[in-house]
Short mmCIF file of C-alpha atoms in Angstrom, two decimals:
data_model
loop_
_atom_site.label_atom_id
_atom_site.label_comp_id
_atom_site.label_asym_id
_atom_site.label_seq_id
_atom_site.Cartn_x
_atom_site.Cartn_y
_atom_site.Cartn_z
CA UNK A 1 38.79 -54.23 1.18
CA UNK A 2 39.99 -50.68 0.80
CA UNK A 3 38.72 -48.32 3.67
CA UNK A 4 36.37 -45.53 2.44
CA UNK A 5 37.94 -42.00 1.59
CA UNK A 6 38.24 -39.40 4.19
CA UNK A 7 35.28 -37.19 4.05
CA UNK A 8 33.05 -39.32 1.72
CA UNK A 9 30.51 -39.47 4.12
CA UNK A 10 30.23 -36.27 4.94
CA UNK A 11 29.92 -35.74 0.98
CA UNK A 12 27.10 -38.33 1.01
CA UNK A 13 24.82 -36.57 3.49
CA UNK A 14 25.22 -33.25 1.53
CA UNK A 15 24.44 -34.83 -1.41
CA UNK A 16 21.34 -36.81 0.02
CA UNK A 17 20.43 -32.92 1.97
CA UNK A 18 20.52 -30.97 -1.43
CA UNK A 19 18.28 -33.95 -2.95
CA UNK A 20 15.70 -33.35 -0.64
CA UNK A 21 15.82 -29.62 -0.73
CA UNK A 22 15.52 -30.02 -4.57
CA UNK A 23 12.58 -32.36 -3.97
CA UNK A 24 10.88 -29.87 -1.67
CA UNK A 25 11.05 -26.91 -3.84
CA UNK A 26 9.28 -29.77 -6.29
CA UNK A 27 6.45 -29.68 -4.34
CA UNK A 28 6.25 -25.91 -3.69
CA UNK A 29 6.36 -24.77 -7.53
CA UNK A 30 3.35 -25.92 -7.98
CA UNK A 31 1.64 -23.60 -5.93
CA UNK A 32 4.34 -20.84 -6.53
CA UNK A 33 3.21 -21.03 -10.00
CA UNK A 34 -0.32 -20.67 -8.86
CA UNK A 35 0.40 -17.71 -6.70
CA UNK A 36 2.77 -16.03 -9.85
CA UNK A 37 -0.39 -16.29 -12.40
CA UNK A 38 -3.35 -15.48 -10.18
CA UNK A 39 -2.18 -13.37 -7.69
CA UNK A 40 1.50 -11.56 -8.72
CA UNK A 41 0.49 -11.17 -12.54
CA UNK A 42 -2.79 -9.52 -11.91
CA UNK A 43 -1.20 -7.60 -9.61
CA UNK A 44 1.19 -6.16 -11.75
CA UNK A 45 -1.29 -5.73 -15.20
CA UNK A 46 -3.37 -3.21 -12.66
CA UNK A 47 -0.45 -1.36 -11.68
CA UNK A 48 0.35 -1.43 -15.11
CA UNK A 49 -3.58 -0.05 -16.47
CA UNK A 50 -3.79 2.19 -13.82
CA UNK A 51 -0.63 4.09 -16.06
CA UNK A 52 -2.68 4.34 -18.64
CA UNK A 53 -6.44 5.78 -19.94
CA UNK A 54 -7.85 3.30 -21.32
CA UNK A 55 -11.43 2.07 -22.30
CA UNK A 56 -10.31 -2.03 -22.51
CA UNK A 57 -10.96 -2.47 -25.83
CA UNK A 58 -9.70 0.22 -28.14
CA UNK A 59 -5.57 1.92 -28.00
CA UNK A 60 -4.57 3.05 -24.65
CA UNK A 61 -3.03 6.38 -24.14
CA UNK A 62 -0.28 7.25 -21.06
CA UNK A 63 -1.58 8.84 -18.33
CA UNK A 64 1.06 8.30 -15.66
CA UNK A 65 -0.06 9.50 -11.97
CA UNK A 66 -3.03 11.45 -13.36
CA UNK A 67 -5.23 8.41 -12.49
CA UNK A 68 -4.31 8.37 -8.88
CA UNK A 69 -4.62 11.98 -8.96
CA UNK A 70 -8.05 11.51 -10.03
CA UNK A 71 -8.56 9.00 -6.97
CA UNK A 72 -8.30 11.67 -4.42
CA UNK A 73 -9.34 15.18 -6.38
CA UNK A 74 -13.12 13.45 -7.38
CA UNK A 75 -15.46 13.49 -4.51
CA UNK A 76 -17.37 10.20 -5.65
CA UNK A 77 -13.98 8.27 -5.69
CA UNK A 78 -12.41 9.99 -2.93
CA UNK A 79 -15.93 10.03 -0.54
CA UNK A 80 -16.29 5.50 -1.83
CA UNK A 81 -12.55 5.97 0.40
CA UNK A 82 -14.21 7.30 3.22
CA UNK A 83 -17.19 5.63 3.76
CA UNK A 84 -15.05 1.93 3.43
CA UNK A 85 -13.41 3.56 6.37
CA UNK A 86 -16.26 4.38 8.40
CA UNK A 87 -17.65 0.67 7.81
CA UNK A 88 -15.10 -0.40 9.85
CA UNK A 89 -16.55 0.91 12.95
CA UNK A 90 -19.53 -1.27 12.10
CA UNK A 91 -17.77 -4.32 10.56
CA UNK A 92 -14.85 -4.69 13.02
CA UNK A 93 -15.68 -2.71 15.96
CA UNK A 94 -19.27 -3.89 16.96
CA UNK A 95 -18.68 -7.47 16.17
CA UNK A 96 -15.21 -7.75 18.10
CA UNK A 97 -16.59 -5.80 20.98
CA UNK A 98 -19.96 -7.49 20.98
CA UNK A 99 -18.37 -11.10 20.83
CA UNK A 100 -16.15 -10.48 23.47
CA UNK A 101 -19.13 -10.01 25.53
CA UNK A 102 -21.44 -12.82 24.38
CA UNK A 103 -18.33 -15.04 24.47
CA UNK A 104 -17.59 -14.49 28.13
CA UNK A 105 -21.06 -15.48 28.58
CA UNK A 106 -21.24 -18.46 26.99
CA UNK A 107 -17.96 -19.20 28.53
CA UNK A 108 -20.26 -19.02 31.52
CA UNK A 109 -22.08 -21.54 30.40
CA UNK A 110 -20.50 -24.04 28.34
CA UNK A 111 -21.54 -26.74 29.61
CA UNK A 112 -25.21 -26.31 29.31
CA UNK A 113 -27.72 -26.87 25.86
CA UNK A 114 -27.96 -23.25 25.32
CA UNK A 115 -24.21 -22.71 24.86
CA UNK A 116 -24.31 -25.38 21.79
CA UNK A 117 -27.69 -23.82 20.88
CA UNK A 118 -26.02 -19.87 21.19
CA UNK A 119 -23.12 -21.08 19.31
CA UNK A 120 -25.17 -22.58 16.18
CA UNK A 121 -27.39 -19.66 15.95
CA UNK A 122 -24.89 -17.29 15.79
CA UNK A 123 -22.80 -19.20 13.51
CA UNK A 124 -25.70 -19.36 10.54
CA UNK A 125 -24.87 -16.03 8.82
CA UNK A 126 -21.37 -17.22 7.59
CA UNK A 127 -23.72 -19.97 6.56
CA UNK A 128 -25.66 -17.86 4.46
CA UNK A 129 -24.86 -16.51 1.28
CA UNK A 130 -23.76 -12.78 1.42
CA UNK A 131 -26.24 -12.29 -1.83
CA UNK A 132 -29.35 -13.92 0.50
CA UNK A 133 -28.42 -11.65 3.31
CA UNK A 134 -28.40 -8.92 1.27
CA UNK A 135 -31.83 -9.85 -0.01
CA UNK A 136 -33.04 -11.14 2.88
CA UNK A 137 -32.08 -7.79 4.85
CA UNK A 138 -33.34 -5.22 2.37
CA UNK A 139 -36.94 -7.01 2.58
CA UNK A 140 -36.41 -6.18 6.35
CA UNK A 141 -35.15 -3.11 6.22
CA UNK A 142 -38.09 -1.62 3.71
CA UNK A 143 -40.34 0.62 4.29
CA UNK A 144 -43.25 -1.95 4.84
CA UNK A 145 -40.65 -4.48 5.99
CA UNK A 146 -40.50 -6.39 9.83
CA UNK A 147 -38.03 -4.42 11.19
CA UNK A 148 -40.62 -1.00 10.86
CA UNK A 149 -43.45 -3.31 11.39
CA UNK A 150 -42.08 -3.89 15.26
CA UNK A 151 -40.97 -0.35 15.96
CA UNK A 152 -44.98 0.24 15.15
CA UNK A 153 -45.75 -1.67 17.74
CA UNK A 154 -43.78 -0.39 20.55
CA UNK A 155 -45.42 3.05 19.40
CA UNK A 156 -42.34 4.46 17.89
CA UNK A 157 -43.71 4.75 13.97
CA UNK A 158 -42.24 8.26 14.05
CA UNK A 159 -38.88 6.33 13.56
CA UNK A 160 -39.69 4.37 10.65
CA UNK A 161 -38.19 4.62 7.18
CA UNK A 162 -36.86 3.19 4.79
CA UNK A 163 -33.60 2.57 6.39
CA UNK A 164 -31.39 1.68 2.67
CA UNK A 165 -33.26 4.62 1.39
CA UNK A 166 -31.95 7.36 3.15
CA UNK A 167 -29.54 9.32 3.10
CA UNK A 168 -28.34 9.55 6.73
CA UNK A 169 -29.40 5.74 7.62
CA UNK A 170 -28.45 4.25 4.74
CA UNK A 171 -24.22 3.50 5.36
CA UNK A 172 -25.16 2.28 8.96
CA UNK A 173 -28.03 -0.05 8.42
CA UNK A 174 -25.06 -1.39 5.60
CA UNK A 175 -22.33 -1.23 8.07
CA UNK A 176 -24.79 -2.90 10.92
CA UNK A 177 -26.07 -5.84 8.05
CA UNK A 178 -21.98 -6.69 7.98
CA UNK A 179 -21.79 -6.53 11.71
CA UNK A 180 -24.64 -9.55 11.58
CA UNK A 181 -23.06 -11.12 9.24
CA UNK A 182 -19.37 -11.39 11.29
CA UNK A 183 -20.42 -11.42 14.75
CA UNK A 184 -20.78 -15.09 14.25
CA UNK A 185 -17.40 -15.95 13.23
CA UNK A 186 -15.56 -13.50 15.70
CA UNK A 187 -17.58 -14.67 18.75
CA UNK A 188 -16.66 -18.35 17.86
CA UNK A 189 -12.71 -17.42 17.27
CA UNK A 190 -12.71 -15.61 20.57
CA UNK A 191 -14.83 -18.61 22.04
CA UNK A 192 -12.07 -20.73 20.87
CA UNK A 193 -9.24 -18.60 22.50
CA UNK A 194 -10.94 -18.23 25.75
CA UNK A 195 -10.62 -22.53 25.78
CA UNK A 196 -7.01 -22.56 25.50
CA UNK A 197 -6.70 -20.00 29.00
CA UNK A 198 -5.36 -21.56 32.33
CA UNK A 199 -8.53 -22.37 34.66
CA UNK A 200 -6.20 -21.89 37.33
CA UNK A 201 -5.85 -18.04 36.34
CA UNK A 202 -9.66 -17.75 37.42
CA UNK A 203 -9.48 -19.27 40.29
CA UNK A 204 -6.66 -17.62 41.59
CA UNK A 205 -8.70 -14.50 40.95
CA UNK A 206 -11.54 -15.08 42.72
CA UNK A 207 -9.27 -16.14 45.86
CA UNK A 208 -7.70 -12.67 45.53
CA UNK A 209 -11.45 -11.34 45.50
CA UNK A 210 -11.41 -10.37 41.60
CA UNK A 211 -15.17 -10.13 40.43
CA UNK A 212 -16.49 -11.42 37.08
CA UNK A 213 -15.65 -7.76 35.49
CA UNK A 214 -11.92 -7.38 36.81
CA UNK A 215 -11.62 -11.74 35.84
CA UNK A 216 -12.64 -10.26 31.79
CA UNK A 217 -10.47 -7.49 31.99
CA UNK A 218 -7.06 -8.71 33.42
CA UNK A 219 -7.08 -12.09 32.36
CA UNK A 220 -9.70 -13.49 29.67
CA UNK A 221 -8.95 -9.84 27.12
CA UNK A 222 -5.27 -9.81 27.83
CA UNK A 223 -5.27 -13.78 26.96
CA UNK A 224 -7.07 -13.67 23.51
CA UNK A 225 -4.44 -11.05 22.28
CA UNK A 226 -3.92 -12.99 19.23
CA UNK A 227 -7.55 -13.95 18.41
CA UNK A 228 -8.25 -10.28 19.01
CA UNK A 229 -5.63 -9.78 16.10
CA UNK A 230 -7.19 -12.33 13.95
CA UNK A 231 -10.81 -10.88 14.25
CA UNK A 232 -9.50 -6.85 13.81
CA UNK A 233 -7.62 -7.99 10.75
CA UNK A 234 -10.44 -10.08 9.47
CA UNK A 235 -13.09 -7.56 9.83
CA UNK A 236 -10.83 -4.70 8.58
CA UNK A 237 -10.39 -6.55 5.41
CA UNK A 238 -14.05 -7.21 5.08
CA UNK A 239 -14.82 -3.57 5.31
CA UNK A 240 -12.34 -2.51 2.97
CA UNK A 241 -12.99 -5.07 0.29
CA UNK A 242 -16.93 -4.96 0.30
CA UNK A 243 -19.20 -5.27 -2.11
CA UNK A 244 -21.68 -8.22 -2.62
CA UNK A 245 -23.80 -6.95 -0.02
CA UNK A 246 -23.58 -3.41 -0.96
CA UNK A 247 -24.44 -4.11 -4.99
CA UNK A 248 -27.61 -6.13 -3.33
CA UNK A 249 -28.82 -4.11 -0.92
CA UNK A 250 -28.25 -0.65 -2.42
CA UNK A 251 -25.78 -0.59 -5.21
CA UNK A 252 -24.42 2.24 -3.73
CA UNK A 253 -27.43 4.70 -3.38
CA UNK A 254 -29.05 6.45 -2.08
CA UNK A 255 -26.90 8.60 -4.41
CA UNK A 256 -23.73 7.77 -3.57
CA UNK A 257 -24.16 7.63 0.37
CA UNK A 258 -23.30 3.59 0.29
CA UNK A 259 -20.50 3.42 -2.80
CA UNK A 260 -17.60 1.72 -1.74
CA UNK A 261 -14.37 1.19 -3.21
CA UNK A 262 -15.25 -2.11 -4.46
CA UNK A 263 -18.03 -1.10 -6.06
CA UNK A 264 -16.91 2.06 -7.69
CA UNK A 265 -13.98 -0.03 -8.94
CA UNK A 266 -16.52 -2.39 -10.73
CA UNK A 267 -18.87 0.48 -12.12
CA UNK A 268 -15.75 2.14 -13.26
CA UNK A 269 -14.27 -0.58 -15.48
CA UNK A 270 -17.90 -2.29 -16.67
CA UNK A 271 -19.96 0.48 -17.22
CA UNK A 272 -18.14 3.90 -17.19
CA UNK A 273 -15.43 1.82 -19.20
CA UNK A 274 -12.49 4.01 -17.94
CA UNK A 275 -10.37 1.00 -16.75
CA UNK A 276 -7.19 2.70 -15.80
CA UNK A 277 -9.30 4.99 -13.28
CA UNK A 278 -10.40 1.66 -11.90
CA UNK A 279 -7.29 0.00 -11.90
CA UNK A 280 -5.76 3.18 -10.14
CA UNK A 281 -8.68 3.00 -7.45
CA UNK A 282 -7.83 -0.91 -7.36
CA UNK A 283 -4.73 -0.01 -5.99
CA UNK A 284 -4.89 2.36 -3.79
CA UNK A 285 -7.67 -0.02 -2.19
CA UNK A 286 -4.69 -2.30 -1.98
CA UNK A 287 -2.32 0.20 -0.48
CA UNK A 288 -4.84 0.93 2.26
CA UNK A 289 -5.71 -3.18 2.91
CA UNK A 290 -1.83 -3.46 3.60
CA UNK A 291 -1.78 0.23 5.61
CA UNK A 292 -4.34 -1.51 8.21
CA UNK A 293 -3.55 -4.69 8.34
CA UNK A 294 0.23 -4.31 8.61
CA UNK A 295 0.09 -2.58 11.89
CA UNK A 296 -2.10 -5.27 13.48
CA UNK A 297 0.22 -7.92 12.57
CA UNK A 298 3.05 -6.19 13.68
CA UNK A 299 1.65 -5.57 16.96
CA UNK A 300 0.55 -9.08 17.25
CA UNK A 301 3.82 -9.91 16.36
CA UNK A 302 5.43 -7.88 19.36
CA UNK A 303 2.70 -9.12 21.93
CA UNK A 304 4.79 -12.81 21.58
CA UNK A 305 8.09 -11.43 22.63
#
């Protein structure tokens, strides 16, 4: 028998390494063909409409940046902008905040039948569909609805009104429906986090005479760094992007106090019928997404070094 030639083996296991790359990129096409036609394609036609004036069904004519001009020289698109901003005080701030706290507490706890009972009841909104919390809440939030029914009863009917029906209440009894809605899912992520800490940190604490307040602020917040991340991004999206609960509960009124991007962006194309003015609002809601997100990822990203 004649010995093998030098460096045939080597040759082999290249060959059999480049078959199963090939293979692998098999199995990723799929879904990179997916991503190209759902998600890069559309993507590009609304960069490409928001060029253009155009009513989506008859000629278009070229508009270039006059579009995105439009996006920040009109006070009803420019003002939809501003209030998806201010949501996020209500749809990222309160709920982070707020489940830090009640996740501490049932931290506290979690070894009891409340915990498990805390941790249901606060998960049901995510649950719910966002069109039956919309309905749900605007039946609460009427005039003649629970919520001024109670504040009757403690003597405070001077407060009442209809809280999606005016025009100063109207973007925070939105922004505080949304907080509802995602305090359930942030206090269980942070929940989660706060499992995965070293018991050994608290009790080291406590030797050193650290109190329940110093034990959540040098060890439990510093530790859930990354769900922290997770829950800011989350939120900040939600904010952004809204608009089921908005077109139920208010469809942007009183006047414009509640329009949102999202919503603008759908009145724009369906009913005004001026789709490049959408499209151009589309992405500049796109730009900002990325503007906020980006920065929490990146800093998430450092915290690990």
């Amino acid at each position: 028998m004649t010995p093998p030639a030098p460096g045939r083996p080597a040759r082999s296991r290249a060959t059999r390494a480049m078959t199963r790359g090939w293979a692998g990129w098999l199995f990723v096409v799929p879904a990179l063909a997916f991503y190209a036609v759902f998600v890069l394609r559309p993507i590009s036609l609304t960069f490409q409409y928001s060029l253009y004036r155009w009513d989506g069904i008859g000629p278009s004519t070229w508009a270039g940046p006059a579009n995105y001009g439009k996006v920040f020289t009109d006070p009803a698109l420019y003002d939809s902008l501003i209030n998806a901003v201010k949501l996020i005080v209500f749809f990222s701030a309160v709920p982070v905040l707020l489940g830090l706290a009640i996740a501490a507490t049932i931290r506290r706890i979690a070894h009891t039948r409340l915990a498990l009972v805390a941790r249901t009841v606060l998960f049901l909104p995510q649950v719910i569909p966002l069109v039956a919390a919309g309905i749900a809440w605007s039946w609460l939030l009427s005039s003649t609805g629970v919520v001024n029914q109670f504040l009757s009863l403690l003597g405070l009917g001077g407060v009442t009104r209809a809280w999606l029906g005016d025009l100063s209440t109207a973007l925070p009894a939105v922004g505080m429906i949304g907080a509802w809605v995602l305090l359930g899912l942030c206090t269980l992520l942070l929940l989660a986090g706060m499992s995965k800490i070293d018991p050994a940190l608290y009790e080291a604490a406590r030797l050193d005479g650290a109190g329940a307040w110093r034990e959540f602020v040098s060890i439990t917040v510093p530790s859930l760094r990354q769900e922290i991340a997770v829950c800011v991004t989350v939120t900040v999206i939600a904010a952004l992007a809204s608009f089921d609960i908005i077109y139920i509960s208010t469809q942007g009124g009183p006047g414009n106090a509640t329009m949102v991007p999202g919503l603008q962006i759908y009145y724009l194309a369906f009913s005004e019928r001026e789709v490049g003015t959408a499209s151009a609002l589309a992405v500049v809601l796109m730009v900002l997404v990325i503007a906020c997100a980006l920065p929490i990822q990146l800093f998430t990203k450092d915290g690990k070094r």
